[in-house]
PDB file of C-alpha atoms in Angstrom:
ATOM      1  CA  UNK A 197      29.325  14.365  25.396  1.00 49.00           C
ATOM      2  CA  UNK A 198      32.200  11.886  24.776  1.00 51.00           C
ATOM      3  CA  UNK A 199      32.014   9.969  21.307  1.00 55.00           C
ATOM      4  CA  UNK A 200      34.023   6.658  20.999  1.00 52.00           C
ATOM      5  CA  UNK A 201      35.252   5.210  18.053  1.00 50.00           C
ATOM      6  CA  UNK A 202      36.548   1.444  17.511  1.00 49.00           C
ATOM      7  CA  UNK A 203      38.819   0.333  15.131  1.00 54.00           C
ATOM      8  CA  UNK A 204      38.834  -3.404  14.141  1.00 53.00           C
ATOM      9  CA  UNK A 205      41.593  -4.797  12.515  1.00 56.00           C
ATOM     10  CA  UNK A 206      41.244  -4.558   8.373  1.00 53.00           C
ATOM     11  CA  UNK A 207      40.767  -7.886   6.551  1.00 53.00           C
ATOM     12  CA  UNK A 208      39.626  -8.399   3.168  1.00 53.00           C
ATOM     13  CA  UNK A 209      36.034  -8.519   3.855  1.00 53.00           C
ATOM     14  CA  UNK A 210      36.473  -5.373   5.819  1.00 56.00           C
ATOM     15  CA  UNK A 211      38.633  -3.815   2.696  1.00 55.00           C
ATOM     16  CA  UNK A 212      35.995  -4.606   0.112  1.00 55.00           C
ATOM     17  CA  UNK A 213      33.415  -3.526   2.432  1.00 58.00           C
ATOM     18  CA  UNK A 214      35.246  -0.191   2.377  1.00 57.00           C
ATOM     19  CA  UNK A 215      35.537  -0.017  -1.647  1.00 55.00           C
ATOM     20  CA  UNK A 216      32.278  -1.208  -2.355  1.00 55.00           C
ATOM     21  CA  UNK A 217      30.383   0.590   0.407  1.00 56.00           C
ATOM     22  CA  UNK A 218      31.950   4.069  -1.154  1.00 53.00           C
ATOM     23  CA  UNK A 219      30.289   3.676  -4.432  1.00 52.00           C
ATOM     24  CA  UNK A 220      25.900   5.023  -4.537  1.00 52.00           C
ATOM     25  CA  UNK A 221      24.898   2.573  -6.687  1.00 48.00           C
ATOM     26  CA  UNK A 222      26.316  -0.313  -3.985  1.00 50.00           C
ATOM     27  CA  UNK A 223      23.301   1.773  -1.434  1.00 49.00           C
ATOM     28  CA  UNK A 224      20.835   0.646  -4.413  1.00 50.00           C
ATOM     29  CA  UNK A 225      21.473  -2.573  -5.161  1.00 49.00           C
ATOM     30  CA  UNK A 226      22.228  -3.774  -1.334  1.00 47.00           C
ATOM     31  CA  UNK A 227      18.757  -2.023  -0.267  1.00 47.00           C
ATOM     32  CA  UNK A 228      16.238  -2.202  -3.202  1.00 46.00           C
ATOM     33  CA  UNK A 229      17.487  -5.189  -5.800  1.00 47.00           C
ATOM     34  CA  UNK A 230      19.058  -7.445  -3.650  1.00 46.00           C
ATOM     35  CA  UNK A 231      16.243  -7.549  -0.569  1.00 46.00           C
ATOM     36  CA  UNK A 232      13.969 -10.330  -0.379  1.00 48.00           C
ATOM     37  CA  UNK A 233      10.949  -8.146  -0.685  1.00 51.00           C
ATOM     38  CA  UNK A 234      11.934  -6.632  -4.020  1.00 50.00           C
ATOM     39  CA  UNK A 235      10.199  -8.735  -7.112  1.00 52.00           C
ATOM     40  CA  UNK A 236       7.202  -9.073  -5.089  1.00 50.00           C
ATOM     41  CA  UNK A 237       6.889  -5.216  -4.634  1.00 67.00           C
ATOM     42  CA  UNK A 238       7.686  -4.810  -8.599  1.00 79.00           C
ATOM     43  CA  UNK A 239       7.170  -7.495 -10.396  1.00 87.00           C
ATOM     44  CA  UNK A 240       9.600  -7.686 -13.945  1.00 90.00           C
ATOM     45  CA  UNK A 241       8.113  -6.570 -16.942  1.00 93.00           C
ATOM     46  CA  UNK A 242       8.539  -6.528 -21.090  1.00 94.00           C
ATOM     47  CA  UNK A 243       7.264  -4.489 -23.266  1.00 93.00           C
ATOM     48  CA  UNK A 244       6.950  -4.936 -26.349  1.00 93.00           C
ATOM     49  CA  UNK A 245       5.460  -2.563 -30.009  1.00 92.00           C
ATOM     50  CA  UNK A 246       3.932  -4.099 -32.634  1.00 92.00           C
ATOM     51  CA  UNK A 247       2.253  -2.778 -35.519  1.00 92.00           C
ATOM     52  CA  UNK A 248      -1.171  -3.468 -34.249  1.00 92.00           C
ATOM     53  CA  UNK A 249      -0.221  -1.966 -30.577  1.00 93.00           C
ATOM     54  CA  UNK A 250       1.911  -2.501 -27.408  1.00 94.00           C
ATOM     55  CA  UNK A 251       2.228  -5.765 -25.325  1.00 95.00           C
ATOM     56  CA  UNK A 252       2.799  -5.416 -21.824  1.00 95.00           C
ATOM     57  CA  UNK A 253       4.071  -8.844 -19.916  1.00 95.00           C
ATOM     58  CA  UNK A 254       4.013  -9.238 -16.042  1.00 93.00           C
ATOM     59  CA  UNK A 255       5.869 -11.810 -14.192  1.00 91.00           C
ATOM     60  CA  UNK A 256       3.901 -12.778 -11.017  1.00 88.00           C
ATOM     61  CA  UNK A 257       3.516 -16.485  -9.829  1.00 86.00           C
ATOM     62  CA  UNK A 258       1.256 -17.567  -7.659  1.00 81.00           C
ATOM     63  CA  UNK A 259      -1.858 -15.658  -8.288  1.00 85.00           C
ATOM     64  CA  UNK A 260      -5.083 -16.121  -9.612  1.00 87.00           C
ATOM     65  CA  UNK A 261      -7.347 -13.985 -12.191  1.00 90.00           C
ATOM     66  CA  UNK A 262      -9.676 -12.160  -9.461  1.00 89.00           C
ATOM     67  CA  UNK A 263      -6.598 -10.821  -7.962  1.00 89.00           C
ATOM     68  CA  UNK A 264      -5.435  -8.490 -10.566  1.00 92.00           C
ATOM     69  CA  UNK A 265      -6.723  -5.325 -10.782  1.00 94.00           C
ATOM     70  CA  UNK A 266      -6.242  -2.752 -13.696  1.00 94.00           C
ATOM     71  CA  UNK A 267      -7.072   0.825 -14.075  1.00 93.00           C
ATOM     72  CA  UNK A 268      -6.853   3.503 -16.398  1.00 93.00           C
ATOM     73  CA  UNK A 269      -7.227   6.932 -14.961  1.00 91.00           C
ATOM     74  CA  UNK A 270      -5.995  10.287 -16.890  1.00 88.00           C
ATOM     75  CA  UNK A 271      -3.781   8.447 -19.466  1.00 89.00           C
ATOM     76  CA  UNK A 272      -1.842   6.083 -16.664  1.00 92.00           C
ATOM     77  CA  UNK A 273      -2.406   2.149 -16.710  1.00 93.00           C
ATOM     78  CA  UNK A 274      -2.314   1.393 -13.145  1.00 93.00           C
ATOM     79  CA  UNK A 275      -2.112  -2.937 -12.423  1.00 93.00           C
ATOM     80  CA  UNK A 276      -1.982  -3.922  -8.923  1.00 92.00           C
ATOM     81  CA  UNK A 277      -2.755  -7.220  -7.138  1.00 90.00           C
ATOM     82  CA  UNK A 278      -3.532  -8.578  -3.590  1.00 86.00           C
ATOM     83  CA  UNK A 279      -3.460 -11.853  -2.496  1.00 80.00           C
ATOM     84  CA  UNK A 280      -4.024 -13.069   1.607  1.00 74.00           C
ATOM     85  CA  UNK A 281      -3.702 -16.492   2.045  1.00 68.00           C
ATOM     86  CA  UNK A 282      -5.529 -17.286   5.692  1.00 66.00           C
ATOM     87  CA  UNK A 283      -4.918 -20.909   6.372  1.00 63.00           C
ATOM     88  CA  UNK A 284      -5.260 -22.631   9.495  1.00 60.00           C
ATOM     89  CA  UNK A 285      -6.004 -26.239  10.647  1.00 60.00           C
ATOM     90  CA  UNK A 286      -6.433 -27.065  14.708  1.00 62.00           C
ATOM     91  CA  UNK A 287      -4.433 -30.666  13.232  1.00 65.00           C
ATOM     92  CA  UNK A 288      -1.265 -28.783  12.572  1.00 69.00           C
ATOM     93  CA  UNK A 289       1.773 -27.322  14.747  1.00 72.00           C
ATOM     94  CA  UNK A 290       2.601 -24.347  12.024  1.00 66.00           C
ATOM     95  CA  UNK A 291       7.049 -24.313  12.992  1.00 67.00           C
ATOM     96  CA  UNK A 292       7.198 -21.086  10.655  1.00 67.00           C
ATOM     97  CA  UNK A 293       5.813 -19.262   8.463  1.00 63.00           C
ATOM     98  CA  UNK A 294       7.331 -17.414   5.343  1.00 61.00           C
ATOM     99  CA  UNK A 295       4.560 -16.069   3.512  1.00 62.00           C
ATOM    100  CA  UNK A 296       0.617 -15.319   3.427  1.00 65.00           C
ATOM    101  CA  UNK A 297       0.451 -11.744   2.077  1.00 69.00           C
ATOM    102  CA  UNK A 298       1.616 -10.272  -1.397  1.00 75.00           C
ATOM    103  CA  UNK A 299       1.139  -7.189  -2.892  1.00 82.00           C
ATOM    104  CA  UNK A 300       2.410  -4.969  -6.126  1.00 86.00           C
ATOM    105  CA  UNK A 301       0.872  -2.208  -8.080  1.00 90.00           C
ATOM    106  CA  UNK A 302       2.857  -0.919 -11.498  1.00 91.00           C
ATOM    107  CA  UNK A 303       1.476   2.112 -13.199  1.00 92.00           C
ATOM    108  CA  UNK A 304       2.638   3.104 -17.124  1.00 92.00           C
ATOM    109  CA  UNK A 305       1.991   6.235 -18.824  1.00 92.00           C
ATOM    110  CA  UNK A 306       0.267   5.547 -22.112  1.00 91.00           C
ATOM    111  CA  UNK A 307       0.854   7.028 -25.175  1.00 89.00           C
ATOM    112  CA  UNK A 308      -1.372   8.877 -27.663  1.00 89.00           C
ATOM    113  CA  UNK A 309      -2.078   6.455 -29.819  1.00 90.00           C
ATOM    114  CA  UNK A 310      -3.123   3.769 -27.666  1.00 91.00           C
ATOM    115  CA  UNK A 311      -7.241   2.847 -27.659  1.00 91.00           C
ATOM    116  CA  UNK A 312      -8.026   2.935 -23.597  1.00 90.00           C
ATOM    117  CA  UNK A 313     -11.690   1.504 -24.047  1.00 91.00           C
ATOM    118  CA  UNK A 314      -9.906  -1.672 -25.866  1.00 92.00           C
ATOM    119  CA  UNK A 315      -7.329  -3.086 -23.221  1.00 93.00           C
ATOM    120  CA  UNK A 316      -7.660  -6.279 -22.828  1.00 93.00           C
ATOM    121  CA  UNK A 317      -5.626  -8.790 -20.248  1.00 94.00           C
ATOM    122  CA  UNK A 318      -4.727 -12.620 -19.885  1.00 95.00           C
ATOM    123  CA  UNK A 319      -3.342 -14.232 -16.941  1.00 94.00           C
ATOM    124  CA  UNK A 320      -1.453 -17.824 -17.816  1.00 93.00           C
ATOM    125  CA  UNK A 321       1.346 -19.803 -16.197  1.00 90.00           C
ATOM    126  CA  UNK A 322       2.257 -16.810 -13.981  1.00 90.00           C
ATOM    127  CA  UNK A 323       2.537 -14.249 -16.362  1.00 93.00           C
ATOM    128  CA  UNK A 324      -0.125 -11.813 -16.799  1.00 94.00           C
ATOM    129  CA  UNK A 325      -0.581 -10.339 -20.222  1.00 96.00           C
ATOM    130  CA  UNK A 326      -1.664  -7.258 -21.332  1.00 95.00           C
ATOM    131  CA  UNK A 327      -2.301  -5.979 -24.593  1.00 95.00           C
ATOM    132  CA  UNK A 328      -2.719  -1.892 -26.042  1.00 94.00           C
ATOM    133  CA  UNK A 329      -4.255  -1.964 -29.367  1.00 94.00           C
ATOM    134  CA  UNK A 330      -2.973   1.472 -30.763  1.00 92.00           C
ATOM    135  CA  UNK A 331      -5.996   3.589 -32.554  1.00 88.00           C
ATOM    136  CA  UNK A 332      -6.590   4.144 -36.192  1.00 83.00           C
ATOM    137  CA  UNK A 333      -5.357   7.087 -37.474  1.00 77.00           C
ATOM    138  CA  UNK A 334      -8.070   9.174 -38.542  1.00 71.00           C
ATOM    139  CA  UNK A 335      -7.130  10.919 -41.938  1.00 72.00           C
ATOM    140  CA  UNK A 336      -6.950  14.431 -41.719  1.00 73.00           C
ATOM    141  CA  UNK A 337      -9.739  16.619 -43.418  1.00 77.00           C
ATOM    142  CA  UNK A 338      -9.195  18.571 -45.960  1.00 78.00           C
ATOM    143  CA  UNK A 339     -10.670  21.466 -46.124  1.00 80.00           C
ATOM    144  CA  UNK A 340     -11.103  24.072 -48.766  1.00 80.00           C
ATOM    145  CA  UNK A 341     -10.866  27.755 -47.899  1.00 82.00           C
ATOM    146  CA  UNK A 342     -12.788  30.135 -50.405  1.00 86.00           C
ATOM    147  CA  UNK A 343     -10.716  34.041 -51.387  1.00 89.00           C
ATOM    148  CA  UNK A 344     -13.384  36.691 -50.962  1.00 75.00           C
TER     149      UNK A 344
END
């Protein structure tokens, strides 16, 4: 087996290529951050505590309320979506196409303290919102222990 190996000429794309190639997190942000695919697959989020419970905000344009689906399942908050747009007229040439399918699903671990049965969510201007009240603490019982 013979194995051949070409070596072009160095210029400075080539250089920085080198130095930046070197480095893991360049392998991260080339393939996962900086694709095309990547907000569409997850979707930005903030989350935010208040005193009343947790706010969870969801960036993604371009969808509609029956889309969303949410999900809690063993103390995880699973939100996903689907959308499929099928169009197609016999009056137009389609030249290219760029999108028709999108997808995500984002699961969080909840806390303790947060009421399951009372999640509620609101989709508006592209951000879908979702709100955790936290429970009420019960107090703790006291409880009297007779000496025999």
């Amino acid at each position: 087996m013979t194995l051949l190996k070409f070596n072009q000429p160095k210029t400075y794309g080539n250089i920085l290529d080198d130095v930046f190639a070197a480095q893991p997190w360049n392998k991260l942000f080339k393939d996962e951050v900086l694709s095309s695919d990547f907000f569409s697959t997850y979707p930005p989020v903030n989350i935010h505590e208040t005193k009343d419970g947790y706010n969870i905000d969801l960036v993604v344009p371009g969808h509609d309320k029956a889309d969303f689906k949410l999900n809690v399942e063993k103390n995880t908050l699973s939100i996903s979506a689907e959308k499929k747009i099928e169009t197609h007229s016999e009056d137009e040439k389609q030249l290219r196409r760029e999108f028709g399918f999108r997808a995500f699903k984002r699961s969080f671990s909840l806390a303790e303290n947060v009421d399951a049965e009372n999640i509620n969510a609101k989709y508006e201007n592209g951000i879908l919102k979702v709100t955790l009240p936290k429970k009420e603490k019960q107090p703790e019982e006291t409880k009297q222990i007779v000496v025999s």
